[in-house]
Tab-separated table of C-alpha atoms in Angstrom:
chain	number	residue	atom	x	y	z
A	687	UNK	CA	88.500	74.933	122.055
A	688	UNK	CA	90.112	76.974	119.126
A	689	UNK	CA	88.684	80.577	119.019
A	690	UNK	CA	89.432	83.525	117.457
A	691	UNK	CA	87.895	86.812	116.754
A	692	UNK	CA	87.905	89.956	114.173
A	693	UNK	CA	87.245	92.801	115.642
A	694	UNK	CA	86.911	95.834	113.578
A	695	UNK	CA	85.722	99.347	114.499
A	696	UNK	CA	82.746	100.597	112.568
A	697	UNK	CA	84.331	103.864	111.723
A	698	UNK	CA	84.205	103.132	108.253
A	699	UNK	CA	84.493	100.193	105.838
A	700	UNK	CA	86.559	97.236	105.672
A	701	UNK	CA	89.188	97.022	103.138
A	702	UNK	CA	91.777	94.290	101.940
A	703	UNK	CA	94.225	94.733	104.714
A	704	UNK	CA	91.290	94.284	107.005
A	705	UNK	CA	90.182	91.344	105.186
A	706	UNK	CA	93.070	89.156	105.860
A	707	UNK	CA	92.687	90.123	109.442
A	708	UNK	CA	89.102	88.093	109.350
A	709	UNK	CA	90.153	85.670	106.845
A	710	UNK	CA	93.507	84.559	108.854
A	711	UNK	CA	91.304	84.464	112.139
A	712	UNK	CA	88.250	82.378	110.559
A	713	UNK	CA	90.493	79.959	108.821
A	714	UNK	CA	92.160	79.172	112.075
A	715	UNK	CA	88.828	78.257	113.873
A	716	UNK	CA	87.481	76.800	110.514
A	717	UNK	CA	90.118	74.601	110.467
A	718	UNK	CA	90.093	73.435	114.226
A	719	UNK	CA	86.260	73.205	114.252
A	720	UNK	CA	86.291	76.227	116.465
A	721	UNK	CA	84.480	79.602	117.392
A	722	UNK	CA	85.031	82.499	114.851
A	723	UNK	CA	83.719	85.782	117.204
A	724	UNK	CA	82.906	89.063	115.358
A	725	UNK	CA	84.079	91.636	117.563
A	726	UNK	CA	82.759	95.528	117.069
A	727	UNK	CA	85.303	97.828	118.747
A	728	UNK	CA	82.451	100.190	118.670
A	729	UNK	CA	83.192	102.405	122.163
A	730	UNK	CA	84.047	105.573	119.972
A	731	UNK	CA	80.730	106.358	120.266
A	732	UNK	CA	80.755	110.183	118.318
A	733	UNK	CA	83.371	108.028	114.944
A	734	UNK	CA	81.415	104.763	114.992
A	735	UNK	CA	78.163	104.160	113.026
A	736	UNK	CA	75.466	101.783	112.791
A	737	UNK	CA	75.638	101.941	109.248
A	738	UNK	CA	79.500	101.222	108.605
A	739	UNK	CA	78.386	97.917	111.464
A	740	UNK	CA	75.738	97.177	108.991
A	741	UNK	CA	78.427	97.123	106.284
A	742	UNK	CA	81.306	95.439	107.939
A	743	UNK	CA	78.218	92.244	107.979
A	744	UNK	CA	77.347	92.702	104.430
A	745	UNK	CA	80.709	92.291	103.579
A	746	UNK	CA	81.608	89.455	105.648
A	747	UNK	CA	78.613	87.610	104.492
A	748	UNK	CA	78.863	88.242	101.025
A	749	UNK	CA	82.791	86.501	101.607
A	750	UNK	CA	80.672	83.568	103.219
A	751	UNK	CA	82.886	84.656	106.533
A	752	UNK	CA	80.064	83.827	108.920
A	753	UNK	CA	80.733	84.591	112.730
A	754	UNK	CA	79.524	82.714	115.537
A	755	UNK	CA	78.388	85.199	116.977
A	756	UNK	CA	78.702	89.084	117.927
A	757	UNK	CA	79.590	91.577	120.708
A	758	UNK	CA	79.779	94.823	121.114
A	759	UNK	CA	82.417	96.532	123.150
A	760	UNK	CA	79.491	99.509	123.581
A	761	UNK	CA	77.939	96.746	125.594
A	762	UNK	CA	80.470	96.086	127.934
A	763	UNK	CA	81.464	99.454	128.830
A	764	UNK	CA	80.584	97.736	133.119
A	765	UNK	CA	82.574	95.198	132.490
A	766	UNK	CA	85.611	97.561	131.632
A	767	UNK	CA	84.707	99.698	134.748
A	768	UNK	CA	85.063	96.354	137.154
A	769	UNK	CA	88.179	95.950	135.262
A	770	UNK	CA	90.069	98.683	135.776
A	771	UNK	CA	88.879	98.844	139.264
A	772	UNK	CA	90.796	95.447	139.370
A	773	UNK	CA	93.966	97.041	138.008
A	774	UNK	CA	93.643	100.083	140.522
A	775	UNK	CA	93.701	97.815	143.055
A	776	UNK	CA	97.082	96.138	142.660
A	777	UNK	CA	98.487	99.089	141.568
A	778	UNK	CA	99.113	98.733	137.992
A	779	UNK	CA	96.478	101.193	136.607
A	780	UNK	CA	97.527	105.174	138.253
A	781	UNK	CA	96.071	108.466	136.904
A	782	UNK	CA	97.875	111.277	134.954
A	783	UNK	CA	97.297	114.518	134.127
A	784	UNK	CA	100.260	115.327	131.389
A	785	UNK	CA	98.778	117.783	128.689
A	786	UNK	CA	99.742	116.853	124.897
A	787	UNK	CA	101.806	119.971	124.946
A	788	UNK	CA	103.784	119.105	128.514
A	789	UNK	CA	104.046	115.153	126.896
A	790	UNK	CA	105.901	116.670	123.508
A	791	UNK	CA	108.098	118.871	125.489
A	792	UNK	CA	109.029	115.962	127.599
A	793	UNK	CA	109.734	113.944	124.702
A	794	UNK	CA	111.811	116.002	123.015
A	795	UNK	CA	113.814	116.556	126.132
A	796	UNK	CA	114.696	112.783	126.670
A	797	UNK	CA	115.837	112.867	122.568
A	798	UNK	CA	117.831	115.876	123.076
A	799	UNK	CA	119.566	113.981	125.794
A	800	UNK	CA	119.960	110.874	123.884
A	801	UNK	CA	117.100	108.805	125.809
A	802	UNK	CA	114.517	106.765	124.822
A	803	UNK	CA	111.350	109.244	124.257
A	804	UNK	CA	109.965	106.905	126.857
A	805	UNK	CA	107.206	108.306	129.236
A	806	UNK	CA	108.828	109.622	132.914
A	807	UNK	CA	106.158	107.633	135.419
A	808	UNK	CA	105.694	111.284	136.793
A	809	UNK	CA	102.094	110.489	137.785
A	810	UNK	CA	103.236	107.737	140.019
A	811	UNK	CA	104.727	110.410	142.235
A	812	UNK	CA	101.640	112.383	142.744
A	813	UNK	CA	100.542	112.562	146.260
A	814	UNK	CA	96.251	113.053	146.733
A	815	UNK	CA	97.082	116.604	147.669
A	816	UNK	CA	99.070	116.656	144.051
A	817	UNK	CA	95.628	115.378	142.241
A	818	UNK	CA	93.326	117.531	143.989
A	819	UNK	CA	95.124	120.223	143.411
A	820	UNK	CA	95.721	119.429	139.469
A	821	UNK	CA	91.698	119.205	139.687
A	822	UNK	CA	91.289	122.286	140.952
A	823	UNK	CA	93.497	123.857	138.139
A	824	UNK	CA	91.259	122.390	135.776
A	825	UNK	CA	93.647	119.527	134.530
A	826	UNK	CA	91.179	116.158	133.964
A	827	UNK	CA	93.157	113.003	134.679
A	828	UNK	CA	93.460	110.393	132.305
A	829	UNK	CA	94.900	106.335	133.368
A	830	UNK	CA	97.985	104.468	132.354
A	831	UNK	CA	99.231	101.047	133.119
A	832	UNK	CA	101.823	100.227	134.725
A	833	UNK	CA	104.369	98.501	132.701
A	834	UNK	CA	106.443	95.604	134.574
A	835	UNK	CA	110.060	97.224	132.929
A	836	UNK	CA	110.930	92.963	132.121
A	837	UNK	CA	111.544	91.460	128.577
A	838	UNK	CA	108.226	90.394	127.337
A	839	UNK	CA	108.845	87.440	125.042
A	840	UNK	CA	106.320	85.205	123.222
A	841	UNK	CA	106.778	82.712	119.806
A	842	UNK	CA	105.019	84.762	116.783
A	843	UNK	CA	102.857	82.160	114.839
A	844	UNK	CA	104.680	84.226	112.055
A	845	UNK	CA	107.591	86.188	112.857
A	846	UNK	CA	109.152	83.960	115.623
A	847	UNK	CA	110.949	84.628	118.469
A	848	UNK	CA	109.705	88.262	120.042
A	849	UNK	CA	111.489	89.542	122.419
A	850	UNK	CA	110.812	92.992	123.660
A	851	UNK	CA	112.356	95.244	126.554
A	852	UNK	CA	109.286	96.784	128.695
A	853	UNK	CA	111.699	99.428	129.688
A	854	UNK	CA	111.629	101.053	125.980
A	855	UNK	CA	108.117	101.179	126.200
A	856	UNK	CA	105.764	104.025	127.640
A	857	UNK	CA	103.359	102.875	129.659
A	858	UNK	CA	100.226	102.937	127.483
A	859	UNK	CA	97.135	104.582	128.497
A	860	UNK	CA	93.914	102.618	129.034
A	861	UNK	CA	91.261	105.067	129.845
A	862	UNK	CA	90.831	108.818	128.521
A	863	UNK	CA	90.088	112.029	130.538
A	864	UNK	CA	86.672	111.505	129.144
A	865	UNK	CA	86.229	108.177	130.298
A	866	UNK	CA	86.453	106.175	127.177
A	867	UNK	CA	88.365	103.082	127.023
A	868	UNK	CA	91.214	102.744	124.788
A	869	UNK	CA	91.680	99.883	122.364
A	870	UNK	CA	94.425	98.323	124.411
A	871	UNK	CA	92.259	97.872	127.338
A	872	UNK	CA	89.337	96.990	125.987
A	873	UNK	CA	90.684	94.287	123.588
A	874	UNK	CA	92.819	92.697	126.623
A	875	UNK	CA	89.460	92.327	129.050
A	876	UNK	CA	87.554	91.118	125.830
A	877	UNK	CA	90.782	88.139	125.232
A	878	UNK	CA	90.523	87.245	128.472
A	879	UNK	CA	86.452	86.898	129.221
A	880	UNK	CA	85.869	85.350	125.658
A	881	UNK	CA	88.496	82.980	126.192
A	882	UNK	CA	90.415	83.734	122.898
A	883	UNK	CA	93.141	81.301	122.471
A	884	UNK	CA	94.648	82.590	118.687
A	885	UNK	CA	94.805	86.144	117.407
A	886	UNK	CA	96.270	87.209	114.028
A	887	UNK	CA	96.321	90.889	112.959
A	888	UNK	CA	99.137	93.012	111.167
A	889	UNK	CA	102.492	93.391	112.231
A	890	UNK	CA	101.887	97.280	113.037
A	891	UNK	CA	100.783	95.506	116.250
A	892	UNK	CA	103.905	94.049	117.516
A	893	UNK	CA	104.331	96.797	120.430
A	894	UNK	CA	100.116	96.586	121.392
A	895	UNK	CA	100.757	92.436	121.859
A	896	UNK	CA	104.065	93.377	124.370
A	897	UNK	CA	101.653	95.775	126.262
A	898	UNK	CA	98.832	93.383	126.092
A	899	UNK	CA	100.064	90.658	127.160
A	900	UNK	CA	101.108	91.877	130.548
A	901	UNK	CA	97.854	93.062	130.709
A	902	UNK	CA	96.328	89.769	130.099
A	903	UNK	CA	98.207	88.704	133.020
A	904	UNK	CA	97.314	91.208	135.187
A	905	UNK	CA	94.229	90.514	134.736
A	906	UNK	CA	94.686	86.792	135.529
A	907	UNK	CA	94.181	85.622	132.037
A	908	UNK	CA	96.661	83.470	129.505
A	909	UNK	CA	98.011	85.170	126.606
A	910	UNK	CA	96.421	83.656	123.456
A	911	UNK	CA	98.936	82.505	120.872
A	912	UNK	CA	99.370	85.625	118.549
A	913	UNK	CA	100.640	85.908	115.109
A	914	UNK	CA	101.419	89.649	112.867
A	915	UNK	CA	101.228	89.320	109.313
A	916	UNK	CA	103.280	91.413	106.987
A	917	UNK	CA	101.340	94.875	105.658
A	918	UNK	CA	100.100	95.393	102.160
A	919	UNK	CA	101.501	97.558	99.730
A	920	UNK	CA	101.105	98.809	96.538
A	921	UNK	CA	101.949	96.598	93.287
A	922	UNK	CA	105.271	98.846	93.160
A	923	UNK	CA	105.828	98.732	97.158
A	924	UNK	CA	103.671	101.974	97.611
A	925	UNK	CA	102.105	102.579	100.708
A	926	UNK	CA	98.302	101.591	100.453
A	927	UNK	CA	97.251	103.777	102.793
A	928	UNK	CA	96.202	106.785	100.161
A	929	UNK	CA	94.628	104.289	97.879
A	930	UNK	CA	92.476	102.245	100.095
A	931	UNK	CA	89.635	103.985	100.166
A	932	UNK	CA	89.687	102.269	96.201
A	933	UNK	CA	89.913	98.575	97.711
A	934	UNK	CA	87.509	98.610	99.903
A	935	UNK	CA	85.203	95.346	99.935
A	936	UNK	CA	82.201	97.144	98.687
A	937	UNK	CA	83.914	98.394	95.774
A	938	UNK	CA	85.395	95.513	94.619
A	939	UNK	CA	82.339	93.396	94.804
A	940	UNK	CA	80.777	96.418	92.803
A	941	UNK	CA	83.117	96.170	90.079
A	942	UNK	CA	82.659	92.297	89.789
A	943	UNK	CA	85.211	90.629	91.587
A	944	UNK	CA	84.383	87.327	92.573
A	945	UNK	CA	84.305	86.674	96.627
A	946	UNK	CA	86.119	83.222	95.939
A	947	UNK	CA	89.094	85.166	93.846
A	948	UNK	CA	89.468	87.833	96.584
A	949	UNK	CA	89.335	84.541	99.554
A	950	UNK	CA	91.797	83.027	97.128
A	951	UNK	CA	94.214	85.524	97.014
A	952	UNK	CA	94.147	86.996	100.442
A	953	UNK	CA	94.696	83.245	101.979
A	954	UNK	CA	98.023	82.693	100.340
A	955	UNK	CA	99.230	86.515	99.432
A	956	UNK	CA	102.683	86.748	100.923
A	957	UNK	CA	103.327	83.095	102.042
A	958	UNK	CA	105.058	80.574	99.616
A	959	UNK	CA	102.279	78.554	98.516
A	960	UNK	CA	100.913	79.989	95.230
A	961	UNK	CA	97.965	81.840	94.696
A	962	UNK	CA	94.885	79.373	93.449
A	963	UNK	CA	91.407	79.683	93.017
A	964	UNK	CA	89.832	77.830	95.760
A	965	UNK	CA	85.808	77.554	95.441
A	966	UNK	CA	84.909	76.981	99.097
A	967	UNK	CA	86.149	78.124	102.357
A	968	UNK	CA	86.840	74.666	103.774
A	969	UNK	CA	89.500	74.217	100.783
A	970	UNK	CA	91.173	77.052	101.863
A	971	UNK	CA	90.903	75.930	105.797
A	972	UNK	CA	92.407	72.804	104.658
A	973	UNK	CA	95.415	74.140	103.229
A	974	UNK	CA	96.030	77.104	105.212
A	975	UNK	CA	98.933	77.656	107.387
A	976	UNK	CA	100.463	80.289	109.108
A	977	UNK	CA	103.943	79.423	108.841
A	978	UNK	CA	104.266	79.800	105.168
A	979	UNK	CA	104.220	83.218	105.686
A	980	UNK	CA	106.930	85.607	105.571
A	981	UNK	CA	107.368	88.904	107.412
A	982	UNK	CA	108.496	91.303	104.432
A	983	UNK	CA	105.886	93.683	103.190
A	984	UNK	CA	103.689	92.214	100.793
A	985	UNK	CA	102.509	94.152	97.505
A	986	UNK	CA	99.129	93.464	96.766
A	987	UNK	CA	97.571	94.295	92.890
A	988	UNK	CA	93.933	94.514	92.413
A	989	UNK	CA	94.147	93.699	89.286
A	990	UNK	CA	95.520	90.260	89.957
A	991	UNK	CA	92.382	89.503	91.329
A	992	UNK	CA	90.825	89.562	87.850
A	993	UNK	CA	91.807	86.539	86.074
A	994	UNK	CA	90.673	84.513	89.737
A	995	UNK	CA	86.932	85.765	88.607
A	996	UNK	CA	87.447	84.893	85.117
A	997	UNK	CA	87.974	81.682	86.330
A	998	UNK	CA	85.570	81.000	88.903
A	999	UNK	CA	82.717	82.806	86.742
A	1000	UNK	CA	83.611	80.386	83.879
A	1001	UNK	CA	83.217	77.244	86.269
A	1002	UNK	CA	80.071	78.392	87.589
A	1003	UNK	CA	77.158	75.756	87.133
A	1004	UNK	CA	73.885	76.849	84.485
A	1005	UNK	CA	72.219	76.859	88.026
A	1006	UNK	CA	74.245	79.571	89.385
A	1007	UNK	CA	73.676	82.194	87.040
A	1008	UNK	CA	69.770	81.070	85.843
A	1009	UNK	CA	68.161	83.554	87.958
A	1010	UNK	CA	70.619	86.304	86.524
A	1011	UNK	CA	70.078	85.130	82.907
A	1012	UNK	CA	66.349	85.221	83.176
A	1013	UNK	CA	66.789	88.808	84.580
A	1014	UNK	CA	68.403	90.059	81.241
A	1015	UNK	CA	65.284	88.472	79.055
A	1016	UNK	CA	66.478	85.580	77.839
A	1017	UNK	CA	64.108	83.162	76.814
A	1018	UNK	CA	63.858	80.052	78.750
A	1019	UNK	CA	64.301	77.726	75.437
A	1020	UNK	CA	67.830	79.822	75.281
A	1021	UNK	CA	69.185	80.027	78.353
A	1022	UNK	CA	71.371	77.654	78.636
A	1023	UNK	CA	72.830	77.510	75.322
A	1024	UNK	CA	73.196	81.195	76.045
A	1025	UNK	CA	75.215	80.231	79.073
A	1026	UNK	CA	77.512	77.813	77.420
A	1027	UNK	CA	78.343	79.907	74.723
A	1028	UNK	CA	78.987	83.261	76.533
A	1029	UNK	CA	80.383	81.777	79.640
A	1030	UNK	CA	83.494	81.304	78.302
A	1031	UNK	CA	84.248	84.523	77.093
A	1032	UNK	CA	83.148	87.007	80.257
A	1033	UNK	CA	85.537	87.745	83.721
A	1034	UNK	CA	82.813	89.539	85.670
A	1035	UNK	CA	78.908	88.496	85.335
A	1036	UNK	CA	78.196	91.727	84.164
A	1037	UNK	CA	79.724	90.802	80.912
A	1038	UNK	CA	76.989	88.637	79.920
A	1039	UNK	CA	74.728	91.711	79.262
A	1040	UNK	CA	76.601	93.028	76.555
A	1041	UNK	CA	76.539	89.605	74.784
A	1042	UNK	CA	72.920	89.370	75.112
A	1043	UNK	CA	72.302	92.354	73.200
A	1044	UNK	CA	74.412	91.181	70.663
A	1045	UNK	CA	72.412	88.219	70.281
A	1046	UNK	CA	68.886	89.458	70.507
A	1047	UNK	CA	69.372	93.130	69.539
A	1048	UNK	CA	72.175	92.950	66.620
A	1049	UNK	CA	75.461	94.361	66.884
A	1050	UNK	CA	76.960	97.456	64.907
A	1051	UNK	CA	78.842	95.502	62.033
A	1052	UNK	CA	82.524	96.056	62.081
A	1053	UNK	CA	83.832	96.174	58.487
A	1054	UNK	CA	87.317	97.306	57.694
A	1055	UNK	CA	87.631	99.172	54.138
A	1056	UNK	CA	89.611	96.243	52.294
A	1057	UNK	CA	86.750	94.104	53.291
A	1058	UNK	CA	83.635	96.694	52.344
A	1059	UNK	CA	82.977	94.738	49.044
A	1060	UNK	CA	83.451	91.230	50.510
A	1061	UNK	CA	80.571	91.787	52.833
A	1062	UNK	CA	78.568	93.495	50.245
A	1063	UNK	CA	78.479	89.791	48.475
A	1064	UNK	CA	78.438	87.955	51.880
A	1065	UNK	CA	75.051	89.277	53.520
A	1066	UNK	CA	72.999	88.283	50.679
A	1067	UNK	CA	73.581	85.094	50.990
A	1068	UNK	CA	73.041	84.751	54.742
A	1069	UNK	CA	69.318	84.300	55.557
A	1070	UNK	CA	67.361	85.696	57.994
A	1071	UNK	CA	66.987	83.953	61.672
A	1072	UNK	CA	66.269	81.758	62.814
A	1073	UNK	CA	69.394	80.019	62.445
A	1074	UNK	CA	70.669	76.535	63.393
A	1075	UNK	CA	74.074	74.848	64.399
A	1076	UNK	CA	74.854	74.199	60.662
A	1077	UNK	CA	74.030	77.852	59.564
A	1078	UNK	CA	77.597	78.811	60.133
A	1079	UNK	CA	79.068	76.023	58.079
A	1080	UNK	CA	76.477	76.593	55.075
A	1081	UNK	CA	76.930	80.086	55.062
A	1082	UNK	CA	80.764	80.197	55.410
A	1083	UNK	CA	80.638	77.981	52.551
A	1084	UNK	CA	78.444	79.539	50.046
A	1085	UNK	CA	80.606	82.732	50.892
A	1086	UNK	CA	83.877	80.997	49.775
A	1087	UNK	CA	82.712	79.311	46.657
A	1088	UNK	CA	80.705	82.795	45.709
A	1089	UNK	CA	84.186	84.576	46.439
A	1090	UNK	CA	86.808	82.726	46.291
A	1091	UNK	CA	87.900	83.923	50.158
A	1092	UNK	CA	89.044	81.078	53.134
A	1093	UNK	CA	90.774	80.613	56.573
A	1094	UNK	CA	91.172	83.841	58.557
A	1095	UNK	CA	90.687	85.949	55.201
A	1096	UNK	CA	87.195	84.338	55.315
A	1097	UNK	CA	86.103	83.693	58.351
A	1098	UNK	CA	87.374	86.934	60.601
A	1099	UNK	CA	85.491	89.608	58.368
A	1100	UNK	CA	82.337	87.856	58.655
A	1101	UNK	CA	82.774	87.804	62.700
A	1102	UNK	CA	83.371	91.042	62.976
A	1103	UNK	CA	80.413	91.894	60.741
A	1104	UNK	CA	77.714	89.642	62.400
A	1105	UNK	CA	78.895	90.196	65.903
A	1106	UNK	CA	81.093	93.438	66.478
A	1107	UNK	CA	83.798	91.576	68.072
A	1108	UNK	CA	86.959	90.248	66.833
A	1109	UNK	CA	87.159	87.593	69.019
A	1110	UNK	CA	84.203	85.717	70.942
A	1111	UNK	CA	82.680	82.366	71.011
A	1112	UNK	CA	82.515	80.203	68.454
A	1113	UNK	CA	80.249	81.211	65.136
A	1114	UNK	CA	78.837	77.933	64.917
A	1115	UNK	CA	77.195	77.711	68.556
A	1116	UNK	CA	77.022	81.718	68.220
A	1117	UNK	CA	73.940	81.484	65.315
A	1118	UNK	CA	71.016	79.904	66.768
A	1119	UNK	CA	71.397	82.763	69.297
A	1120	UNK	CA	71.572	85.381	67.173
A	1121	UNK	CA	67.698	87.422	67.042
A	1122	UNK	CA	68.973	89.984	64.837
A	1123	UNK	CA	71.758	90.815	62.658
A	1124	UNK	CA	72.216	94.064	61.616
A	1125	UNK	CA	74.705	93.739	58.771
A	1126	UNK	CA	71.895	92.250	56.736
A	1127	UNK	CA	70.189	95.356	55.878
């Protein structure tokens, strides 16, 4: 069975580069019927929070990106123990003692000289008498695995053939001098207990999947297939990583965006299909495929994701929003004539308030000089509410034959004067709404 996971650490909250993390991962296992797990890389226990864990589930849910179910990496803090015993035992997991300091020096060395800045192995010659002694000096040992210096190779569901050389990499630790287990580890004993069989994440990763994988295999799992999609940037190429603090999924369903426009975007954002609104998740599944995308950077504008909403709030059933409507006061009787006509002229739902008190409160008339007199003689000759379908028409045409005004001349001024707006729905379907209008008198 198809599954993949997310797994993010609840250090703070997601964001749209995370998003397309989960989103790739669920629409694999959507698609093959299989098991989407949400993972919480939650063993930083003094950065992670139960309330940023809360949030990363809000968010999901509010995207309709419902897991299978959840585990906690703070929950299998044994498990990692047993595991690294296993890795001690064959020799691939051996204990260091290298300060930061002694580690930079070293590195800078090997550069000097021309050579890889590629960690020495040093511990690996340390005798017990060496680590005792180390001990006693205060030093606190810390584990690394041991690389297998081969070409690690594997088919990128995106970027194709990988090849790597082992040799250029440092052998990565696993476990801290505290004890904590390192990302690397952890993920690789998760992969291999939950079965995992797909894993998409950003192409910063490359290096983690070489290192992983051997792990995988030395702890007597299969590698899952992986695939690194390109990194966002900014709608000029910018790096996002000052701005994304702003994108965060909280504060774009705050400002209105639509969860369908951000899905939409995020499942076909730097592959060659276009970008469409799709209005459910199994759409997207359906079309989705990994090998339509590319490896370049991809720039990413929030403010693309604003005509999506426009257009998915405009579809959106009377049902959908009847709750909402009733909310702002609208009378039953009105509500969904209220709909039809402001529907069409909103992006975010939020919009609809400001039409409703335009209808039922009057707006501030909007009368340009050259028109002052024209409206003088127009008002009159508008009753007072209620009005019907055929008010606009009647009116509009006692207005030209008492003036001598028509087309835009006629009609514009008298928008602008009955509803504030230049532009908006039509006047017709606009009147029966209307509870007040203030350029009466």
């Amino acid at each position: 069975m198809t599954t993949t996971r997310f797994a993010p650490s609840p250090t703070g909250h997601i964001h749209v580069g995370n998003l397309r993390t989960a989103l790739f991962n669920f629409l694999i296992a959507r698609k093959a019927g299989g098991t989407f797990i949400l993972r919480l890389d939650d063993t930083d226990q003094e950065r992670s929070k139960e309330e940023y864990a809360d949030g990363i589930k809000r968010d999901l849910e509010w995207l309709g990106l419902h897991w299978d179910r959840v585990e906690r990496q703070s929950a299998r803090l044994d498990r990692y123990a047993e595991a690294a015993g296993q890795l001690r035992a064959s020799g691939r997991l051996y204990e260091v003692f290298e300060t930061p300091t002694e580690l930079d020096l070293k590195r800078k060395k090997q550069l000097n000289m021309g050579r890889p800045p590629v960690y020495d192995r040093a511990g690996l010659a340390l005798s017990d008498a060496d680590r005792d002694r180390l001990r006693a000096e205060g030093r606190e040992g810390y584990w690394r695995f041991k690389l297998d210096q081969e070409r690690i190779e594997w088919t990128d569901g995106i970027l194709g053939d990988i090849s790597i050389d082992a040799a250029s990499v440092s052998d990565p630790v696993l476990i801290r001098a505290d004890g904590q287990v390192l990302y690397t580890f952890a993920s690789s004993v998760d992969d291999v207990d939950m079965a995992v069989t797909h894993i998409v994440r950003g192409a910063d990763h490359v290096t983690n999947t070489a290192t992983q994988i051997q792990i995988i295999r030395a702890l007597g799992g299969v590698p899952p297939a992986f695939a690194h999609h390109s990194l966002l940037t900014g709608a000029q190429g910018e790096e996002l990583s000052k701005r994304i603090g702003a994108l965060s999924i909280r504060d774009l369903r705050d400002a209105g965006v639509a969860p369908e426009a951000l899905l939409s975007m995020m499942a076909r954002l730097g592959s060659s299909q276009p970008v469409e609104l799709k209005l459910t998740l199994d759409d997207l599944a359906e079309g989705f495929d990994l090998s339509q995308f590319g490896a370049s950077p991809t720039k990413f504008d929030a403010e693309d994701l604003w005509p999506l909403t426009r257009e998915r709030n405009q579809a959106l059933p009377f049902e959908a929003v009847r709750d909402r409507i009733a909310a702002l006061g609208v009378p039953a009787d009105l509500a969904e004539r209220f709909w039809s006509v402001a529907s069409q002229n909103i992006t975010t739902l939020d919009d609809l308030g400001p039409w409703w008190a335009i209808f039922s409160q009057g707006a501030e008339p909007q009368i340009d000089p050259e028109d002052a007199d024209f409206i003088a003689q127009a008002m009159p000759l508008l009753p007072p509410p209620p009005y019907t379908d055929a008010t606009w028409g009647e009116w509009t045409a006692a207005v030209k034959e008492a003036t001598g005004r028509k087309g835009k001349g006629l009609f514009m001024p008298l928008r602008k004067a009955v509803t504030g707006q230049a532009h908006g729905p039509d006047m017709a379907q606009v009147m029966p709404l209307l509870q007040v209008v203030k350029a009466r008198g």
